[in-house]
Amino acid sequence: MTKEELISKAKLRVRKMSTDKLDEDVGQLVEVALADLARVGVHKDHLDNIENPLLVEAVLLYANANFGSPENRAALMASYDMMLTKIKGGGFHRSKSSETN
């Protein structure tokens, strides 16, 4: 999944259907989520073209928790943190080429 496709999914997740200046905000949240995944050790190979649903869901949870002022922000961030825990144990610190060897 390309970054543009991920941003489109994030817009859908936050229930943003129109195109306006707030699209940049959603895009920025996707960028921050990807940077955070890199911070916790996800290898660049997994972030260049995201295929794993755990990684996609982590990005969508982060965007949903931080776009606007959702009433359930604490619960969404707790879900994001739980997803990070799953990701940390999932072997994403290795490159994709090392997975096939």
mmCIF file of N, CA and C in Angstrom:
data_model
loop_
_atom_site.group_PDB
_atom_site.id
_atom_site.type_symbol
_atom_site.label_atom_id
_atom_site.label_comp_id
_atom_site.label_asym_id
_atom_site.label_seq_id
_atom_site.Cartn_x
_atom_site.Cartn_y
_atom_site.Cartn_z
ATOM 1 N N MET A 1 0.854 -1.163 0.000
ATOM 2 C CA MET A 1 0.000 0.000 0.000
ATOM 3 C C MET A 1 0.903 1.230 0.000
ATOM 4 N N THR A 2 0.649 2.121 -0.924
ATOM 5 C CA THR A 2 1.440 3.338 -1.001
ATOM 6 C C THR A 2 1.013 4.322 0.093
ATOM 7 N N LYS A 3 1.829 5.343 0.306
ATOM 8 C CA LYS A 3 1.505 6.347 1.309
ATOM 9 C C LYS A 3 0.200 7.071 0.941
ATOM 10 N N GLU A 4 -0.017 7.317 -0.332
ATOM 11 C CA GLU A 4 -1.249 7.976 -0.772
ATOM 12 C C GLU A 4 -2.472 7.116 -0.472
ATOM 13 N N GLU A 5 -2.362 5.818 -0.689
ATOM 14 C CA GLU A 5 -3.464 4.909 -0.366
ATOM 15 C C GLU A 5 -3.713 4.871 1.136
ATOM 16 N N LEU A 6 -2.644 4.933 1.908
ATOM 17 C CA LEU A 6 -2.756 4.942 3.360
ATOM 18 C C LEU A 6 -3.442 6.226 3.842
ATOM 19 N N ILE A 7 -3.111 7.340 3.236
ATOM 20 C CA ILE A 7 -3.765 8.607 3.589
ATOM 21 C C ILE A 7 -5.250 8.544 3.247
ATOM 22 N N SER A 8 -5.596 7.960 2.117
ATOM 23 C CA SER A 8 -7.010 7.805 1.751
ATOM 24 C C SER A 8 -7.748 6.950 2.771
ATOM 25 N N LYS A 9 -7.111 5.864 3.211
ATOM 26 C CA LYS A 9 -7.728 5.011 4.242
ATOM 27 C C LYS A 9 -7.874 5.778 5.552
ATOM 28 N N ALA A 10 -6.877 6.589 5.898
ATOM 29 C CA ALA A 10 -6.942 7.373 7.126
ATOM 30 C C ALA A 10 -8.075 8.401 7.047
ATOM 31 N N LYS A 11 -8.257 9.017 5.897
ATOM 32 C CA LYS A 11 -9.364 9.967 5.738
ATOM 33 C C LYS A 11 -10.699 9.265 5.957
ATOM 34 N N LEU A 12 -10.829 8.071 5.433
ATOM 35 C CA LEU A 12 -12.052 7.302 5.621
ATOM 36 C C LEU A 12 -12.239 6.948 7.097
ATOM 37 N N ARG A 13 -11.169 6.558 7.772
ATOM 38 C CA ARG A 13 -11.237 6.172 9.180
ATOM 39 C C ARG A 13 -11.705 7.335 10.054
ATOM 40 N N VAL A 14 -11.262 8.566 9.727
ATOM 41 C CA VAL A 14 -11.664 9.721 10.536
ATOM 42 C C VAL A 14 -12.966 10.330 10.013
ATOM 43 N N ARG A 15 -13.591 9.638 9.065
ATOM 44 C CA ARG A 15 -14.880 10.046 8.496
ATOM 45 C C ARG A 15 -14.801 11.397 7.793
ATOM 46 N N LYS A 16 -13.682 11.621 7.097
ATOM 47 C CA LYS A 16 -13.477 12.857 6.359
ATOM 48 C C LYS A 16 -13.695 12.554 4.888
ATOM 49 N N MET A 17 -14.814 13.003 4.363
ATOM 50 C CA MET A 17 -15.188 12.665 2.991
ATOM 51 C C MET A 17 -14.859 13.761 1.980
ATOM 52 N N SER A 18 -14.823 15.006 2.413
ATOM 53 C CA SER A 18 -14.557 16.103 1.486
ATOM 54 C C SER A 18 -13.054 16.319 1.327
ATOM 55 N N THR A 19 -12.700 17.048 0.296
ATOM 56 C CA THR A 19 -11.312 17.406 0.069
ATOM 57 C C THR A 19 -11.146 18.876 0.401
ATOM 58 N N ASP A 20 -10.248 19.168 1.341
ATOM 59 C CA ASP A 20 -9.991 20.552 1.733
ATOM 60 C C ASP A 20 -8.624 20.641 2.389
ATOM 61 N N LYS A 21 -8.329 21.743 3.046
ATOM 62 C CA LYS A 21 -7.032 21.952 3.679
ATOM 63 C C LYS A 21 -6.743 20.934 4.782
ATOM 64 N N LEU A 22 -7.784 20.361 5.375
ATOM 65 C CA LEU A 22 -7.563 19.394 6.452
ATOM 66 C C LEU A 22 -6.953 18.087 5.942
ATOM 67 N N ASP A 23 -6.960 17.884 4.626
ATOM 68 C CA ASP A 23 -6.296 16.703 4.072
ATOM 69 C C ASP A 23 -4.816 16.705 4.449
ATOM 70 N N GLU A 24 -4.222 17.896 4.485
ATOM 71 C CA GLU A 24 -2.817 18.007 4.867
ATOM 72 C C GLU A 24 -2.611 17.532 6.305
ATOM 73 N N ASP A 25 -3.576 17.814 7.165
ATOM 74 C CA ASP A 25 -3.485 17.386 8.562
ATOM 75 C C ASP A 25 -3.523 15.861 8.655
ATOM 76 N N VAL A 26 -4.401 15.238 7.909
ATOM 77 C CA VAL A 26 -4.465 13.770 7.907
ATOM 78 C C VAL A 26 -3.153 13.203 7.373
ATOM 79 N N GLY A 27 -2.646 13.795 6.308
ATOM 80 C CA GLY A 27 -1.364 13.349 5.753
ATOM 81 C C GLY A 27 -0.227 13.480 6.753
ATOM 82 N N GLN A 28 -0.227 14.569 7.508
ATOM 83 C CA GLN A 28 0.797 14.771 8.534
ATOM 84 C C GLN A 28 0.687 13.715 9.629
ATOM 85 N N LEU A 29 -0.532 13.373 10.026
ATOM 86 C CA LEU A 29 -0.717 12.337 11.041
ATOM 87 C C LEU A 29 -0.213 10.983 10.553
ATOM 88 N N VAL A 30 -0.422 10.679 9.291
ATOM 89 C CA VAL A 30 0.102 9.438 8.712
ATOM 90 C C VAL A 30 1.630 9.457 8.765
ATOM 91 N N GLU A 31 2.224 10.591 8.406
ATOM 92 C CA GLU A 31 3.686 10.719 8.458
ATOM 93 C C GLU A 31 4.216 10.512 9.880
ATOM 94 N N VAL A 32 3.539 11.104 10.859
ATOM 95 C CA VAL A 32 3.965 10.950 12.256
ATOM 96 C C VAL A 32 3.857 9.490 12.689
ATOM 97 N N ALA A 33 2.769 8.836 12.311
ATOM 98 C CA ALA A 33 2.601 7.420 12.669
ATOM 99 C C ALA A 33 3.709 6.570 12.046
ATOM 100 N N LEU A 34 4.045 6.836 10.789
ATOM 101 C CA LEU A 34 5.121 6.088 10.136
ATOM 102 C C LEU A 34 6.458 6.348 10.825
ATOM 103 N N ALA A 35 6.706 7.605 11.224
ATOM 104 C CA ALA A 35 7.935 7.932 11.939
ATOM 105 C C ALA A 35 7.971 7.230 13.293
ATOM 106 N N ASP A 36 6.824 7.130 13.947
ATOM 107 C CA ASP A 36 6.769 6.455 15.233
ATOM 108 C C ASP A 36 7.022 4.954 15.070
ATOM 109 N N LEU A 37 6.499 4.376 14.014
ATOM 110 C CA LEU A 37 6.770 2.964 13.755
ATOM 111 C C LEU A 37 8.263 2.738 13.512
ATOM 112 N N ALA A 38 8.902 3.659 12.790
ATOM 113 C CA ALA A 38 10.348 3.561 12.590
ATOM 114 C C ALA A 38 11.073 3.712 13.926
ATOM 115 N N ARG A 39 10.570 4.603 14.786
ATOM 116 C CA ARG A 39 11.185 4.836 16.095
ATOM 117 C C ARG A 39 11.200 3.570 16.949
ATOM 118 N N VAL A 40 10.129 2.776 16.868
ATOM 119 C CA VAL A 40 10.068 1.562 17.687
ATOM 120 C C VAL A 40 10.773 0.380 17.021
ATOM 121 N N GLY A 41 11.371 0.624 15.850
ATOM 122 C CA GLY A 41 12.213 -0.404 15.249
ATOM 123 C C GLY A 41 11.690 -1.079 14.004
ATOM 124 N N VAL A 42 10.588 -0.615 13.444
ATOM 125 C CA VAL A 42 10.096 -1.230 12.205
ATOM 126 C C VAL A 42 11.069 -0.877 11.084
ATOM 127 N N HIS A 43 11.548 -1.883 10.394
ATOM 128 C CA HIS A 43 12.521 -1.697 9.321
ATOM 129 C C HIS A 43 11.902 -0.901 8.173
ATOM 130 N N LYS A 44 12.728 -0.092 7.548
ATOM 131 C CA LYS A 44 12.290 0.766 6.432
ATOM 132 C C LYS A 44 11.596 -0.031 5.321
ATOM 133 N N ASP A 45 12.048 -1.242 5.074
ATOM 134 C CA ASP A 45 11.434 -2.077 4.030
ATOM 135 C C ASP A 45 9.933 -2.260 4.256
ATOM 136 N N HIS A 46 9.530 -2.356 5.513
ATOM 137 C CA HIS A 46 8.116 -2.568 5.832
ATOM 138 C C HIS A 46 7.310 -1.282 5.721
ATOM 139 N N LEU A 47 7.985 -0.137 5.801
ATOM 140 C CA LEU A 47 7.287 1.152 5.786
ATOM 141 C C LEU A 47 7.204 1.766 4.399
ATOM 142 N N ASP A 48 8.065 1.345 3.478
ATOM 143 C CA ASP A 48 8.052 1.900 2.127
ATOM 144 C C ASP A 48 6.793 1.512 1.366
ATOM 145 N N ASN A 49 6.349 0.304 1.543
ATOM 146 C CA ASN A 49 5.136 -0.183 0.897
ATOM 147 C C ASN A 49 4.457 -1.119 1.896
ATOM 148 N N ILE A 50 3.598 -0.549 2.722
ATOM 149 C CA ILE A 50 3.009 -1.293 3.833
ATOM 150 C C ILE A 50 2.034 -2.349 3.319
ATOM 151 N N GLU A 51 2.300 -3.592 3.703
ATOM 152 C CA GLU A 51 1.439 -4.702 3.308
ATOM 153 C C GLU A 51 0.779 -5.364 4.508
ATOM 154 N N ASN A 52 1.436 -5.326 5.652
ATOM 155 C CA ASN A 52 0.943 -6.046 6.823
ATOM 156 C C ASN A 52 -0.205 -5.295 7.482
ATOM 157 N N PRO A 53 -1.312 -5.975 7.752
ATOM 158 C CA PRO A 53 -2.471 -5.316 8.354
ATOM 159 C C PRO A 53 -2.207 -4.744 9.754
ATOM 160 N N LEU A 54 -1.261 -5.301 10.500
ATOM 161 C CA LEU A 54 -0.929 -4.730 11.810
ATOM 162 C C LEU A 54 -0.360 -3.319 11.656
ATOM 163 N N LEU A 55 0.502 -3.143 10.662
ATOM 164 C CA LEU A 55 1.094 -1.828 10.427
ATOM 165 C C LEU A 55 0.054 -0.835 9.920
ATOM 166 N N VAL A 56 -0.801 -1.290 9.017
ATOM 167 C CA VAL A 56 -1.866 -0.419 8.500
ATOM 168 C C VAL A 56 -2.768 0.024 9.638
ATOM 169 N N GLU A 57 -3.183 -0.903 10.459
ATOM 170 C CA GLU A 57 -4.094 -0.578 11.558
ATOM 171 C C GLU A 57 -3.442 0.372 12.559
ATOM 172 N N ALA A 58 -2.157 0.210 12.814
ATOM 173 C CA ALA A 58 -1.464 1.126 13.721
ATOM 174 C C ALA A 58 -1.517 2.555 13.183
ATOM 175 N N VAL A 59 -1.265 2.725 11.911
ATOM 176 C CA VAL A 59 -1.306 4.066 11.308
ATOM 177 C C VAL A 59 -2.719 4.636 11.391
ATOM 178 N N LEU A 60 -3.730 3.817 11.095
ATOM 179 C CA LEU A 60 -5.115 4.294 11.117
ATOM 180 C C LEU A 60 -5.562 4.640 12.532
ATOM 181 N N LEU A 61 -5.152 3.838 13.509
ATOM 182 C CA LEU A 61 -5.486 4.144 14.904
ATOM 183 C C LEU A 61 -4.862 5.460 15.340
ATOM 184 N N TYR A 62 -3.609 5.666 14.963
ATOM 185 C CA TYR A 62 -2.928 6.897 15.340
ATOM 186 C C TYR A 62 -3.631 8.109 14.737
ATOM 187 N N ALA A 63 -3.957 8.026 13.452
ATOM 188 C CA ALA A 63 -4.638 9.138 12.788
ATOM 189 C C ALA A 63 -5.995 9.401 13.423
ATOM 190 N N ASN A 64 -6.736 8.356 13.702
ATOM 191 C CA ASN A 64 -8.066 8.494 14.293
ATOM 192 C C ASN A 64 -7.993 9.120 15.687
ATOM 193 N N ALA A 65 -6.995 8.736 16.463
ATOM 194 C CA ALA A 65 -6.855 9.245 17.825
ATOM 195 C C ALA A 65 -6.443 10.709 17.860
ATOM 196 N N ASN A 66 -5.762 11.169 16.817
ATOM 197 C CA ASN A 66 -5.176 12.505 16.848
ATOM 198 C C ASN A 66 -5.801 13.504 15.893
ATOM 199 N N PHE A 67 -6.792 13.103 15.130
ATOM 200 C CA PHE A 67 -7.468 14.033 14.224
ATOM 201 C C PHE A 67 -8.651 14.653 14.966
ATOM 202 N N GLY A 68 -8.655 15.949 15.054
ATOM 203 C CA GLY A 68 -9.731 16.623 15.775
ATOM 204 C C GLY A 68 -9.611 16.348 17.261
ATOM 205 N N SER A 69 -10.735 16.246 17.909
ATOM 206 C CA SER A 69 -10.772 15.984 19.348
ATOM 207 C C SER A 69 -11.754 14.862 19.647
ATOM 208 N N PRO A 70 -11.392 13.618 19.292
ATOM 209 C CA PRO A 70 -12.334 12.520 19.534
ATOM 210 C C PRO A 70 -12.557 12.308 21.032
ATOM 211 N N GLU A 71 -13.797 12.020 21.377
ATOM 212 C CA GLU A 71 -14.142 11.775 22.780
ATOM 213 C C GLU A 71 -13.428 10.554 23.339
ATOM 214 N N ASN A 72 -13.121 9.612 22.485
ATOM 215 C CA ASN A 72 -12.501 8.360 22.921
ATOM 216 C C ASN A 72 -10.999 8.332 22.628
ATOM 217 N N ARG A 73 -10.358 9.493 22.656
ATOM 218 C CA ARG A 73 -8.934 9.581 22.330
ATOM 219 C C ARG A 73 -8.090 8.659 23.216
ATOM 220 N N ALA A 74 -8.353 8.642 24.512
ATOM 221 C CA ALA A 74 -7.559 7.812 25.420
ATOM 222 C C ALA A 74 -7.670 6.335 25.050
ATOM 223 N N ALA A 75 -8.859 5.888 24.725
ATOM 224 C CA ALA A 75 -9.055 4.485 24.341
ATOM 225 C C ALA A 75 -8.363 4.187 23.007
ATOM 226 N N LEU A 76 -8.443 5.132 22.077
ATOM 227 C CA LEU A 76 -7.783 4.932 20.781
ATOM 228 C C LEU A 76 -6.267 4.875 20.940
ATOM 229 N N MET A 77 -5.716 5.743 21.782
ATOM 230 C CA MET A 77 -4.271 5.718 22.008
ATOM 231 C C MET A 77 -3.850 4.449 22.751
ATOM 232 N N ALA A 78 -4.694 3.957 23.634
ATOM 233 C CA ALA A 78 -4.399 2.689 24.307
ATOM 234 C C ALA A 78 -4.387 1.549 23.285
ATOM 235 N N SER A 79 -5.301 1.592 22.336
ATOM 236 C CA SER A 79 -5.326 0.586 21.267
ATOM 237 C C SER A 79 -4.075 0.699 20.400
ATOM 238 N N TYR A 80 -3.675 1.936 20.111
ATOM 239 C CA TYR A 80 -2.451 2.156 19.327
ATOM 240 C C TYR A 80 -1.236 1.584 20.074
ATOM 241 N N ASP A 81 -1.152 1.869 21.366
ATOM 242 C CA ASP A 81 -0.034 1.355 22.165
ATOM 243 C C ASP A 81 -0.022 -0.176 22.180
ATOM 244 N N MET A 82 -1.195 -0.788 22.260
ATOM 245 C CA MET A 82 -1.282 -2.250 22.225
ATOM 246 C C MET A 82 -0.826 -2.777 20.861
ATOM 247 N N MET A 83 -1.196 -2.065 19.807
ATOM 248 C CA MET A 83 -0.768 -2.471 18.464
ATOM 249 C C MET A 83 0.760 -2.373 18.355
ATOM 250 N N LEU A 84 1.349 -1.323 18.937
ATOM 251 C CA LEU A 84 2.813 -1.206 18.926
ATOM 252 C C LEU A 84 3.460 -2.386 19.642
ATOM 253 N N THR A 85 2.867 -2.824 20.739
ATOM 254 C CA THR A 85 3.391 -3.973 21.467
ATOM 255 C C THR A 85 3.382 -5.215 20.574
ATOM 256 N N LYS A 86 2.299 -5.407 19.843
ATOM 257 C CA LYS A 86 2.214 -6.555 18.925
ATOM 258 C C LYS A 86 3.255 -6.440 17.818
ATOM 259 N N ILE A 87 3.419 -5.226 17.304
ATOM 260 C CA ILE A 87 4.365 -4.993 16.208
ATOM 261 C C ILE A 87 5.798 -5.235 16.669
ATOM 262 N N LYS A 88 6.122 -4.798 17.868
ATOM 263 C CA LYS A 88 7.484 -4.963 18.385
ATOM 264 C C LYS A 88 7.879 -6.429 18.449
ATOM 265 N N GLY A 89 6.935 -7.311 18.669
ATOM 266 C CA GLY A 89 7.234 -8.731 18.753
ATOM 267 C C GLY A 89 7.034 -9.481 17.454
ATOM 268 N N GLY A 90 6.747 -8.759 16.388
ATOM 269 C CA GLY A 90 6.391 -9.409 15.136
ATOM 270 C C GLY A 90 7.485 -9.574 14.115
ATOM 271 N N GLY A 91 8.721 -9.259 14.471
ATOM 272 C CA GLY A 91 9.827 -9.440 13.526
ATOM 273 C C GLY A 91 9.953 -8.337 12.497
ATOM 274 N N PHE A 92 9.300 -7.228 12.716
ATOM 275 C CA PHE A 92 9.331 -6.141 11.739
ATOM 276 C C PHE A 92 10.644 -5.368 11.759
ATOM 277 N N HIS A 93 11.530 -5.684 12.703
ATOM 278 C CA HIS A 93 12.827 -5.010 12.762
ATOM 279 C C HIS A 93 13.763 -5.526 11.688
ATOM 280 N N ARG A 94 13.412 -6.667 11.084
ATOM 281 C CA ARG A 94 14.229 -7.243 10.010
ATOM 282 C C ARG A 94 13.713 -6.765 8.657
ATOM 283 N N SER A 95 14.605 -6.749 7.684
ATOM 284 C CA SER A 95 14.206 -6.377 6.319
ATOM 285 C C SER A 95 13.328 -7.477 5.721
ATOM 286 N N LYS A 96 12.572 -7.118 4.710
ATOM 287 C CA LYS A 96 11.708 -8.117 4.056
ATOM 288 C C LYS A 96 12.549 -9.210 3.397
ATOM 289 N N SER A 97 13.710 -8.860 2.874
ATOM 290 C CA SER A 97 14.545 -9.865 2.208
ATOM 291 C C SER A 97 15.060 -10.911 3.189
ATOM 292 N N SER A 98 15.256 -10.541 4.446
ATOM 293 C CA SER A 98 15.722 -11.520 5.436
ATOM 294 C C SER A 98 14.616 -12.477 5.852
ATOM 295 N N GLU A 99 13.362 -12.099 5.606
ATOM 296 C CA GLU A 99 12.239 -12.981 5.948
ATOM 297 C C GLU A 99 12.146 -14.165 5.012
ATOM 298 N N THR A 100 12.597 -14.006 3.766
ATOM 299 C CA THR A 100 12.470 -15.070 2.782
ATOM 300 C C THR A 100 13.657 -16.020 2.830
ATOM 301 N N ASN A 101 14.701 -15.666 3.552
ATOM 302 C CA ASN A 101 15.895 -16.508 3.641
ATOM 303 C C ASN A 101 15.776 -17.511 4.753
#
